[in-house]
Coordinates of C-alpha atoms in Angstrom, one line a residue:
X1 CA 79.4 29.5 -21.9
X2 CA 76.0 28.0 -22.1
X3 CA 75.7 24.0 -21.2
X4 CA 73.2 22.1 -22.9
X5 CA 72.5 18.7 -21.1
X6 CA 72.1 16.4 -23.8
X7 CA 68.7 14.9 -22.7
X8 CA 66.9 18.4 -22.7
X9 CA 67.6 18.5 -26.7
X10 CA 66.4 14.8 -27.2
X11 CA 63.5 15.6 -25.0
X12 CA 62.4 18.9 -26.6
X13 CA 62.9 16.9 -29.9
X14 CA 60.7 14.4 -29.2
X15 CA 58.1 16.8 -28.1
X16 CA 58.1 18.9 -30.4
X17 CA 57.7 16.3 -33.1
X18 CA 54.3 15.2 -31.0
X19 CA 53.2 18.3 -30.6
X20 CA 53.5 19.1 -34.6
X21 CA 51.9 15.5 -35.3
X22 CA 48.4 17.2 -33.9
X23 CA 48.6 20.4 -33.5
X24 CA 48.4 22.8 -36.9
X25 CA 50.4 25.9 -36.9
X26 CA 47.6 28.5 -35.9
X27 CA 48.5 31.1 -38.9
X28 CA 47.9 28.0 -40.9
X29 CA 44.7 26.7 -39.6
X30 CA 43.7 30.7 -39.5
X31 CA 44.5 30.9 -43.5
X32 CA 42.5 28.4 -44.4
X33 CA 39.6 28.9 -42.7
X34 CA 39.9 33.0 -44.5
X35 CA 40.4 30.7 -47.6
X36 CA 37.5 28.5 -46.5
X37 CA 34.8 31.8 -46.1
X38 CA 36.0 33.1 -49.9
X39 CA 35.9 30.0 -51.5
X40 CA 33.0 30.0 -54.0
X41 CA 33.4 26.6 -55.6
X42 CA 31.3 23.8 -53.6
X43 CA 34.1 20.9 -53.8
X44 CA 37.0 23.1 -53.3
X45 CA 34.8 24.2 -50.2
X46 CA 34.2 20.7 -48.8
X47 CA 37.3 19.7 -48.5
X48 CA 38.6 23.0 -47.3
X49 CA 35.7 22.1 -44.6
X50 CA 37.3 18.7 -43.9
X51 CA 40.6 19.9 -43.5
X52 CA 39.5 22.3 -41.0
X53 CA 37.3 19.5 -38.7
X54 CA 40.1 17.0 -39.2
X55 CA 42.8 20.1 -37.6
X56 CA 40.4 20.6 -34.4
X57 CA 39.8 16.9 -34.0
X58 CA 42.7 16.3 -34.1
X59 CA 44.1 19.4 -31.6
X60 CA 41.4 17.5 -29.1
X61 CA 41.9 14.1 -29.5
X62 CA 46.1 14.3 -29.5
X63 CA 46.4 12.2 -32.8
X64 CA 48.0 12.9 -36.5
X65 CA 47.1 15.3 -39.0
X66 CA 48.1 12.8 -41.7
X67 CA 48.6 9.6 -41.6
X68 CA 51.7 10.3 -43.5
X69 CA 53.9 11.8 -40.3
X70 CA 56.6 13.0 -42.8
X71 CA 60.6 12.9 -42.7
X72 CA 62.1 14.7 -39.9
X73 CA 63.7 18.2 -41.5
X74 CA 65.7 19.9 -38.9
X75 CA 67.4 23.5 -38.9
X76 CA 70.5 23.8 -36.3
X77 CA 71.8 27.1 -35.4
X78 CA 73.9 26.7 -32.6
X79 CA 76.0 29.7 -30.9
X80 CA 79.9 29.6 -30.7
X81 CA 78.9 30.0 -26.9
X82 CA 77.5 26.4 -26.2
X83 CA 78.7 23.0 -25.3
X84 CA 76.4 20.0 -25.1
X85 CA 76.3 17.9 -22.0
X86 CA 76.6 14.3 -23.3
X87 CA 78.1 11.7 -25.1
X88 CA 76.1 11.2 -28.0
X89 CA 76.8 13.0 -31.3
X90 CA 74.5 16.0 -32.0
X91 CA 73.0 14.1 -34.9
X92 CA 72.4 10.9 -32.7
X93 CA 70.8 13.4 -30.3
X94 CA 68.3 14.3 -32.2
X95 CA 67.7 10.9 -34.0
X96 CA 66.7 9.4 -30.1
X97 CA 64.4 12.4 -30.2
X98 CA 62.9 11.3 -33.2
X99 CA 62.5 7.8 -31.9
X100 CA 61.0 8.9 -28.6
X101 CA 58.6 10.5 -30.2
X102 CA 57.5 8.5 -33.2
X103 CA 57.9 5.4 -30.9
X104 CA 55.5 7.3 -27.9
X105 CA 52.6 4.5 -26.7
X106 CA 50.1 7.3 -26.3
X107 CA 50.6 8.7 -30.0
X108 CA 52.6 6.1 -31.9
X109 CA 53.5 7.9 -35.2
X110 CA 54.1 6.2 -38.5
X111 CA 57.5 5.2 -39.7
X112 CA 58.0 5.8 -42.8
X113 CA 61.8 6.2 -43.4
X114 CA 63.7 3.4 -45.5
X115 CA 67.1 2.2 -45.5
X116 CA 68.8 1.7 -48.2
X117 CA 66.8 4.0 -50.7
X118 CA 67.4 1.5 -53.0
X119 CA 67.4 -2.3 -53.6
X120 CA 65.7 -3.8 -50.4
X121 CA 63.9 -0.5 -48.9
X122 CA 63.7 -1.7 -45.2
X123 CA 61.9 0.4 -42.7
X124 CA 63.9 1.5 -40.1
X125 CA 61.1 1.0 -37.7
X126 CA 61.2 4.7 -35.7
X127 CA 61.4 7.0 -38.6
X128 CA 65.0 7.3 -38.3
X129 CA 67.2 9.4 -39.3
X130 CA 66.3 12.9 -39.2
X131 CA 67.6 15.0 -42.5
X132 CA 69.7 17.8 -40.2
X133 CA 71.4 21.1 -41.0
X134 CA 73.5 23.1 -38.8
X135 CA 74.7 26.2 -38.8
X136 CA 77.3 27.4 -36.1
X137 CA 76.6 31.2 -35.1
X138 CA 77.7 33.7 -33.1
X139 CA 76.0 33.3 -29.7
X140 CA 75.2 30.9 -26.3
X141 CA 72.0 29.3 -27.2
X142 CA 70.4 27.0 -30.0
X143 CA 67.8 27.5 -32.3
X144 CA 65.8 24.8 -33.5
X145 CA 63.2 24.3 -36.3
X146 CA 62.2 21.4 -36.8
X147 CA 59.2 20.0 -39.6
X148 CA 58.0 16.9 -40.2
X149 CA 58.0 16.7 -44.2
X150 CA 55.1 14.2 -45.9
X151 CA 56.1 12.3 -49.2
X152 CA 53.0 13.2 -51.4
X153 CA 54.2 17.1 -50.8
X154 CA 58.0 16.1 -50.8
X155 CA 57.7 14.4 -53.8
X156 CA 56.3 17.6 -55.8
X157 CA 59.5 19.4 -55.3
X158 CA 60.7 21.2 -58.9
X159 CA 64.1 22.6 -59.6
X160 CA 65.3 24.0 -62.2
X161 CA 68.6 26.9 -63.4
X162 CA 67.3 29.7 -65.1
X163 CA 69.1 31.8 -67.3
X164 CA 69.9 35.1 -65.3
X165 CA 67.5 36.7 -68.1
X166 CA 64.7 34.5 -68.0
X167 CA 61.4 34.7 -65.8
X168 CA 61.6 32.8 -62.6
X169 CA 57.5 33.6 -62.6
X170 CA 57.0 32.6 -65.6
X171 CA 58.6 28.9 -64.7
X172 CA 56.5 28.7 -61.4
X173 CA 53.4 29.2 -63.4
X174 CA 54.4 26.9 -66.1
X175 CA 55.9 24.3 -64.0
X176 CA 53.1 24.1 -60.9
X177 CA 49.9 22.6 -62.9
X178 CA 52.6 19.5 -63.8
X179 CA 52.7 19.1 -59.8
X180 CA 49.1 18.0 -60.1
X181 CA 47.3 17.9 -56.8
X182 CA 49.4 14.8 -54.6
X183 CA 50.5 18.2 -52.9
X184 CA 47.3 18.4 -51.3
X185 CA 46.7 22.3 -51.9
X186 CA 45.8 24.6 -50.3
X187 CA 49.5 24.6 -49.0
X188 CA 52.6 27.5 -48.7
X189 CA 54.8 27.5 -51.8
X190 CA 58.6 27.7 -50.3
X191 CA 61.0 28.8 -52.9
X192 CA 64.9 29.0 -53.0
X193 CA 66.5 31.3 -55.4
X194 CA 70.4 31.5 -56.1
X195 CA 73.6 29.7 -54.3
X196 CA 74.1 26.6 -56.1
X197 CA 71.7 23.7 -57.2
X198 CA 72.0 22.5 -53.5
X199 CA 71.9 25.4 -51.7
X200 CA 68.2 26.5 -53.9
X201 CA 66.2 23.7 -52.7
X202 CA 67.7 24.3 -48.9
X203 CA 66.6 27.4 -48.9
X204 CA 63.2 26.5 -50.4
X205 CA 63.0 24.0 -47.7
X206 CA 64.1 26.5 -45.0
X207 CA 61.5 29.3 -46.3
X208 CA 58.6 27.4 -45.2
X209 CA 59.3 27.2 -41.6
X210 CA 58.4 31.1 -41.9
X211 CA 54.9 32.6 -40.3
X212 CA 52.2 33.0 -43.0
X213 CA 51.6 36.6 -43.5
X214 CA 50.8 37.3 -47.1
X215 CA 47.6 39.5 -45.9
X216 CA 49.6 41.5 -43.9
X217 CA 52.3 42.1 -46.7
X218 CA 49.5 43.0 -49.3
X219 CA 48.1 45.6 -46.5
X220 CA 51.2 47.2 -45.9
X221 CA 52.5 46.9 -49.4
X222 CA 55.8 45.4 -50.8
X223 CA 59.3 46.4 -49.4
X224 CA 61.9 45.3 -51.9
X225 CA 61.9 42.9 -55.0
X226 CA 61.6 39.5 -52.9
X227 CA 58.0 40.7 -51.3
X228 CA 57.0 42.2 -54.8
X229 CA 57.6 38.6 -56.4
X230 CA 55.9 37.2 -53.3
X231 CA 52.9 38.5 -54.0
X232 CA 53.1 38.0 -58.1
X233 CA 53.6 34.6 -57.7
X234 CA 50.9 34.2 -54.8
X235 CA 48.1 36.0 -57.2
X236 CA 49.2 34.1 -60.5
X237 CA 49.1 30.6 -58.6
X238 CA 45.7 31.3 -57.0
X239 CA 44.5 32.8 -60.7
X240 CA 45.5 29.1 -62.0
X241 CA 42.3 28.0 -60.5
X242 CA 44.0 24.5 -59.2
X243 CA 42.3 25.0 -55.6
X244 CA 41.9 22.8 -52.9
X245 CA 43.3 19.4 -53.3
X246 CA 43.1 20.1 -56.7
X247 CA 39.0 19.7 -57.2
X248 CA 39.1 23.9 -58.7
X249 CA 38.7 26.9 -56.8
X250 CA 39.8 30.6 -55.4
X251 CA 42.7 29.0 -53.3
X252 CA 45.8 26.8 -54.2
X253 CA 48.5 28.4 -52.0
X254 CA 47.8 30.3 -48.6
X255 CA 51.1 32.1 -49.0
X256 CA 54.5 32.1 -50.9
X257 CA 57.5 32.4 -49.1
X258 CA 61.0 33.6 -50.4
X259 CA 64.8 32.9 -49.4
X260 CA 68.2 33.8 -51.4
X261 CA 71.6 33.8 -51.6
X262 CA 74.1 35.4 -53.7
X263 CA 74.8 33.3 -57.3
X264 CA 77.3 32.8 -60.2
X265 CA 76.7 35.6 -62.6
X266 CA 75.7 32.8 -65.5
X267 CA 73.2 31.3 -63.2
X268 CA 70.0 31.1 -61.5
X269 CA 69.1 28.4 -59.6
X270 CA 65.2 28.4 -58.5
X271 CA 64.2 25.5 -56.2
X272 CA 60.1 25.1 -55.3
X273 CA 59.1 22.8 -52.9
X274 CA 55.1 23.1 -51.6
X275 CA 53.8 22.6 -47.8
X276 CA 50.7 21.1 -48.1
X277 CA 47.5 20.8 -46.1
X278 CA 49.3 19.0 -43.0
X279 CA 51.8 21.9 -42.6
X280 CA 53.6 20.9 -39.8
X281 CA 56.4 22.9 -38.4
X282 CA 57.6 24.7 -34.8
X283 CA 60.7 26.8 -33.9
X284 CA 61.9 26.8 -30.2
X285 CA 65.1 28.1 -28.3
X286 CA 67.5 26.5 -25.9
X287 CA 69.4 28.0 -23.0
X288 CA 70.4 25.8 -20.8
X289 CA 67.8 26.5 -18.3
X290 CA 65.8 22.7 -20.0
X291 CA 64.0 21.2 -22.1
X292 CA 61.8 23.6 -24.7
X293 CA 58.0 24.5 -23.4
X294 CA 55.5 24.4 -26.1
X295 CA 52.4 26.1 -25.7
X296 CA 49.4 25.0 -27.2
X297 CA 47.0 26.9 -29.1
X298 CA 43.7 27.6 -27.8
X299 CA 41.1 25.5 -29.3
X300 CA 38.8 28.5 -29.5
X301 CA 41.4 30.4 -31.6
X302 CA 39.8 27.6 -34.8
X303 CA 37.8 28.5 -37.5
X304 CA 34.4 27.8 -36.7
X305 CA 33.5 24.9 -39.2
X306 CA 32.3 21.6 -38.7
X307 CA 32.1 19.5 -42.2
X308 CA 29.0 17.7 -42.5
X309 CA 27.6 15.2 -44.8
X310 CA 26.5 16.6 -48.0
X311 CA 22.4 16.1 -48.6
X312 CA 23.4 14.6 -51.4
X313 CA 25.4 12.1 -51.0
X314 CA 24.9 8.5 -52.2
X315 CA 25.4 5.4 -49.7
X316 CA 27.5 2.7 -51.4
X317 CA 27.4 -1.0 -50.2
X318 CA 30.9 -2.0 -50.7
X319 CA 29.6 -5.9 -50.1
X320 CA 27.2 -6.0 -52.6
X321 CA 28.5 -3.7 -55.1
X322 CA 28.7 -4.4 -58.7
X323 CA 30.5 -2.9 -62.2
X324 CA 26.8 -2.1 -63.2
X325 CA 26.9 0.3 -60.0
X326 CA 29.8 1.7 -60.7
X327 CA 29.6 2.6 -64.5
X328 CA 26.4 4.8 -63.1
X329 CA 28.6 6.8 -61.0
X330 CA 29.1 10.3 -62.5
X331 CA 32.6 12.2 -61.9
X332 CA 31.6 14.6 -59.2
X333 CA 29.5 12.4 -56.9
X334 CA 30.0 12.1 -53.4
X335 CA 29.8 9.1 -52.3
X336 CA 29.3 7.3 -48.5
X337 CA 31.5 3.4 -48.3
X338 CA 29.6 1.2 -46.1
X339 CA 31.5 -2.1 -46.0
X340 CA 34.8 -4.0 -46.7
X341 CA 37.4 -1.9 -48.4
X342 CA 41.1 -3.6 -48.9
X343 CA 44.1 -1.8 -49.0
X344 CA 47.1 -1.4 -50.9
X345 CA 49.8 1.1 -51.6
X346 CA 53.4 1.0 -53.5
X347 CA 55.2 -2.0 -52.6
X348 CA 51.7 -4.2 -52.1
X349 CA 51.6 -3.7 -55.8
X350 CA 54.9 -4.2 -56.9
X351 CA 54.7 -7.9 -55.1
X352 CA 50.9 -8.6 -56.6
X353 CA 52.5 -7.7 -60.0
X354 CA 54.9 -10.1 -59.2
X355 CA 52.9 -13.0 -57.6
X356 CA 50.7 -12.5 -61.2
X357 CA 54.1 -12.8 -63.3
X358 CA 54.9 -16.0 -61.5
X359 CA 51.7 -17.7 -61.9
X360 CA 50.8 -18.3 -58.4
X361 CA 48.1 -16.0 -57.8
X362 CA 46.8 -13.2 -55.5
X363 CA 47.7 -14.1 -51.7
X364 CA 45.4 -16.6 -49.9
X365 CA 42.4 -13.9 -48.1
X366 CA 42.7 -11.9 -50.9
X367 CA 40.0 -11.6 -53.5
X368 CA 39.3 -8.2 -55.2
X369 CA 36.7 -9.6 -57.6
X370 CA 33.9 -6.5 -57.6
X371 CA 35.6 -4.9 -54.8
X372 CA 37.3 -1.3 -54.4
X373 CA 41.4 -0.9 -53.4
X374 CA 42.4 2.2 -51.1
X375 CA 45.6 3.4 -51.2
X376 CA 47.2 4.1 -47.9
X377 CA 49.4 3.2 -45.0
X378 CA 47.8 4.2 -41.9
X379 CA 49.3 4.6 -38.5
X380 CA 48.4 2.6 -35.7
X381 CA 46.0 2.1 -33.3
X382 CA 45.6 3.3 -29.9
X383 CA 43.8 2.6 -27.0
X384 CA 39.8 1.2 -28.4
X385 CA 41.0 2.4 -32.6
X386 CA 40.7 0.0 -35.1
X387 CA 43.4 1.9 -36.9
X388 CA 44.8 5.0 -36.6
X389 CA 44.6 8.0 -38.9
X390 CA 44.4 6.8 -42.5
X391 CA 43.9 9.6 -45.2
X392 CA 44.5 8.6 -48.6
X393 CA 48.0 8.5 -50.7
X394 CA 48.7 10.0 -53.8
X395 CA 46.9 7.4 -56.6
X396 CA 49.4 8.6 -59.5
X397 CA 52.3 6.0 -58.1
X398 CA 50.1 3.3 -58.5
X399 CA 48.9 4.4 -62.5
X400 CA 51.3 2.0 -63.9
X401 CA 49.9 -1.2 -61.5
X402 CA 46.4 -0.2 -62.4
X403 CA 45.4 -1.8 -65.5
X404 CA 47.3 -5.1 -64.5
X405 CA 44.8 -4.8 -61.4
X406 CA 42.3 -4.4 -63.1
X407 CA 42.4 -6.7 -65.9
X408 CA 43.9 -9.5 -63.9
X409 CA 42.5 -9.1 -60.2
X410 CA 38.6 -8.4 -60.6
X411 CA 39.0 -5.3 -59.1
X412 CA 36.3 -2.1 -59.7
X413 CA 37.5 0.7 -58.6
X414 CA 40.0 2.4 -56.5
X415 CA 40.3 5.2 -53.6
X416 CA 43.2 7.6 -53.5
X417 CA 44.3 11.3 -53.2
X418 CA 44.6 13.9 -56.0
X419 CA 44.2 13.2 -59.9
X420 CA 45.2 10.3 -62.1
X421 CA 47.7 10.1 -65.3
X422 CA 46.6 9.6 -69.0
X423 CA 48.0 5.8 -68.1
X424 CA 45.6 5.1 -65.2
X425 CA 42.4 7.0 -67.2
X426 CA 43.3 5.1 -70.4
X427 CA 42.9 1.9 -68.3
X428 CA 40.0 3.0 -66.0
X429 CA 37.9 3.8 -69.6
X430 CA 38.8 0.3 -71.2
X431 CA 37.8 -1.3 -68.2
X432 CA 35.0 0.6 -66.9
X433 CA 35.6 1.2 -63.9
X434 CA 35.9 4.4 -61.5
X435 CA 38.4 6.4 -59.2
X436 CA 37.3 7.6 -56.1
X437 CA 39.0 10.8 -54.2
X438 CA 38.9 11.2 -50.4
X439 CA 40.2 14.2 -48.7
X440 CA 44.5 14.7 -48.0
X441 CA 45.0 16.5 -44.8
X442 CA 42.2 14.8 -43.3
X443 CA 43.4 11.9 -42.1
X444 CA 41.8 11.4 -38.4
X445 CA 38.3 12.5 -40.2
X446 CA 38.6 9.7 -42.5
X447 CA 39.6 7.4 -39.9
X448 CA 36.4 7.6 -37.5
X449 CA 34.7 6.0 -40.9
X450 CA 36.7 2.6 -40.2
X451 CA 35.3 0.4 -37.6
X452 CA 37.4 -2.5 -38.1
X453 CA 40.8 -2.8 -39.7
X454 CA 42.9 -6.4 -39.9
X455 CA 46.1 -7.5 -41.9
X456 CA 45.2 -9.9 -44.8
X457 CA 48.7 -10.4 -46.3
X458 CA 52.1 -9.0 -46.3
X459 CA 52.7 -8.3 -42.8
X460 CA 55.7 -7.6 -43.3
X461 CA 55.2 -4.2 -44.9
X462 CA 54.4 -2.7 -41.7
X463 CA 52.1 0.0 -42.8
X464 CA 52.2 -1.3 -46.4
X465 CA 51.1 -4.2 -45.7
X466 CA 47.4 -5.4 -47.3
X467 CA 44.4 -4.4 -44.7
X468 CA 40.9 -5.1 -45.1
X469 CA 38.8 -2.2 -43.3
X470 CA 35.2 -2.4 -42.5
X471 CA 34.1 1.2 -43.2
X472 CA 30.6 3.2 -42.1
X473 CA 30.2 6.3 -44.1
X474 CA 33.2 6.9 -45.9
X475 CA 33.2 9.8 -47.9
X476 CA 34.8 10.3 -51.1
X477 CA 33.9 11.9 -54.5
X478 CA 33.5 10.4 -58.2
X479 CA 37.2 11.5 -59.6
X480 CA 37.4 9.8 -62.6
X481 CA 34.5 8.3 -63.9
X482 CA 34.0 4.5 -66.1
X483 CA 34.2 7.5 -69.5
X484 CA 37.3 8.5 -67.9
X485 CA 36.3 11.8 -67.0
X486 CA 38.4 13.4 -64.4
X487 CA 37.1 15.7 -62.1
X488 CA 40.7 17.2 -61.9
X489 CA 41.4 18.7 -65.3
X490 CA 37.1 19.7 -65.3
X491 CA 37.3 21.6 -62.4
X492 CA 40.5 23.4 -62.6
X493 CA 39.8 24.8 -66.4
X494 CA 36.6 25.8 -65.5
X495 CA 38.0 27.6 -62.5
X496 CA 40.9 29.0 -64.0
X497 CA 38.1 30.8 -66.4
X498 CA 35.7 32.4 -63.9
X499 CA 38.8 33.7 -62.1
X500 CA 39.6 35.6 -65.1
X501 CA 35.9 36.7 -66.4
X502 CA 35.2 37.4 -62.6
X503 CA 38.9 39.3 -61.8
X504 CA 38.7 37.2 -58.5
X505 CA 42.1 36.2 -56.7
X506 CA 42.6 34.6 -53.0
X507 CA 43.4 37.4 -50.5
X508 CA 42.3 40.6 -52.9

């Protein structure tokens, strides 16, 4: 019998969940920097660049990926063997684990977990609770996997129940483009066949947790139908010509990984749910002999890239800007923010909406007239930041605020992640105005372009609360320009062509 003292679990919990905050799987890091050297398309390639700087700096520096530090996902499989040494509840266990480490002074991580899911939304404050699955097995240890699950990635998740006769390839391919690009690609494609509507999208989930070895699998060749649809779906995805973070390119997904379980004879359940460019994940045993040791990858083990500023980029004075400057921006641009950007996400635009529908007005401090709006919730500060890392969210939950922000508020423009719906482009062409993109997954790299950072209104919102940053060097690119041309349905057409004339696929 194998004791388990109840503060080595809650310890290597709460390390573990640092350790994934900053440090990249290495198989990860190492696919898309192979991605990164094949890539041919020149936007796909700079944000594959960032991605890659933001990973090392943050491996150095000890701060998040993404400012989005995900849901706690956690795997159980605990032997027949063990008893636990406490008297907390396994699930309370790992929730204090959770709250250690999302609570830590040196690396606070941001909460993003809300309770009730409905009606008043509250933060819980420590990103409490965990979503936890256990498994008793034979044996006198526990295994743990553990991820740390961001919402723009979460929030792509497709399922759907095939007829036993139909093409489960056929639905990925049809069904991925809708996902858009609030995925943040390149990313691993988990999916879940068979079980019950339930048990699909567990095992999609649990897939992921996997090593990435889709190189390896093409070099050996295929051992059964699940690696022969592995490698189907990987080269039809990557043929799509989506690429990284949706601009168009070689590379959408840096692997696809496979789990099922025996099904009703009339069904086929087929979950998918993406990883995306913050992959964050660790597996680690415990036998009563402590808490888990984590080793840390070597830093020389990185691709060697460094992004740099591309020669042609365009400096933007945010303080002087005007809509005559911004109906000259052309979709592709990249651009450099030098001044006061405001924030606002979700619930920031929910209460301006209503604030507006009242009658009484934008908050006092908060004036948008000729001024751009960045969506995101950052995490925050330590030691001499001014914020913490603070990477763009996905801009498609905010299409249905935007032409009431921009016909009501004086607002320009607006900074995000991934593509826009026909709702936000039909109001960014009547208005004239422009959508900038900045990088997902590179959170830290975006944050070293904000040199101030201050709450203007609705404190209360913790990290959704209204900021105004004071930026130097910002980069972002022309996404959808005053025409309402997006960059996102340009780029991926014309890529998903030359992949075709040119026979090109990721990892062939």
């Amino acid at each position: 019998m194998t004791t388990i003292k109840q503060d080595d679990l809650i310890q290597s919990v709460a390390d573990a969940l640092q350790f994934i905050s900053y440090y990249h799987p290495l198989d990860y890091i190492q696919a898309v920097g192979r991605a990164y050297e094949r890539e041919q398309s020149a936007a796909a390639k700079d944000a594959l660049a960032q991605i890659l700087t933001n990973s090392r700096m943050c491996a150095e520096g000890h701060r998040p990926i993404c400012q989005d530090t995900g849901a706690v996902v956690v795997f159980l499989k605990i032997g027949m063997d063990v008893r636990f040494d406490g008297h907390m509840s396994l699930n309370d266990m790992i929730n204090e684990g959770v709250r250690q480490a999302y609570l830590h002074p040196d690396n606070k991580l941001r909460a993003s977990m809300v309770d009730p899911p409905i009606g008043a939304r509250n933060n819980t404050r420590d990103n409490t609770p965990a979503i936890i699955y256990t498994d008793i097995v034979p044996g006198d240890g526990v295994e743990v996997a553990l991820a740390a699950k961001g919402g723009g990635s979460e929030n792509k998740s497709k399922f759907t129940i095939l007829n036993p006769s139909d093409s489960l390839v056929d639905w990925v391919i049809e069904t991925l483009p809708t996902m858009g690009a609030g995925w943040c690609p390149p990313g691993v494609l988990g999916i879940g066949i068979g079980g019950t509507a339930e048990k699909a999208m567990v095992l999609a989930k649990e897939s992921l947790m996997a090593p990435i070895d889709i190189d390896e699998l093409r070099a050996r060749g295929p051992s059964g139908a699940v690696e022969e649809l592995r490698l189907e779906i990987f080269d039809k995805v990557n043929a799509l010509g989506i690429g990284a973070q949706g601009l168009g390119g070689l590379t959408t997904v840096v692997d696809v990984k496979i789990l099922t379980y025996p099904t009703h004879a009339a069904s086929l359940p087929v979950g998918m749910i993406p990883n995306c460019a913050a992959t964050r994940h660790i597996e680690f045993h415990l036998d009563g002999a402590g808490p888990a040791v984590l080793t840390p990858p070597r830093l020389e083990d990185w691709p060697d890239v460094t992004w740099e500023v591309s020669e042609t980029a365009k400096r933007v004075d945010l303080d002087s800007l005007t809509p005559e400057d911004v109906q000259r921006w052309q979709p592709g641009d990249r651009l450099l923010l030098n001044g006061r950007l405001l924030t606002g996400r979700d619930a920031a635009h929910k209460r301006i909406q209503g604030l507006l529908e009242s009658g009484q007005g934008l908050p006092e401090g908060v004036d948008f007239t000729n001024r751009l709006i960045y969506y995101v919730g950052p995490v925050d500060p330590v030691r001499d930041e001014a914020v913490g890392p603070a990477g763009p969210t996905t801009a498609t939950r905010m299409d249905k605020f935007t032409d009431m922000m921009l016909s009501q508020t004086g607002l320009i423009g607006m900074v995000g992640k991934a593509e826009r719906g026909p709702v936000a482009i039909d109001a960014i062409k009547r208005h004239r105005a422009a959508y900038l993109m900045a990088v997902g997954g590179a959170a830290y790299l975006v944050s070293q372009a904000i040199r101030s950072a201050k709450i203007v209104a609705f404190e209360d919102l913790g990290m959704e609360a209204i900021y105004e940053f004071e930026v130097r060097d910002m980069p972002v690119t022309v996404a959808v320009d005053s025409h309402g041309e997006s960059v996102h349905q340009t780029g991926p057409a014309e890529w998903k062509v030359k992949i075709a004339e040119l026979g090109l696929a990721a990892g062939r």
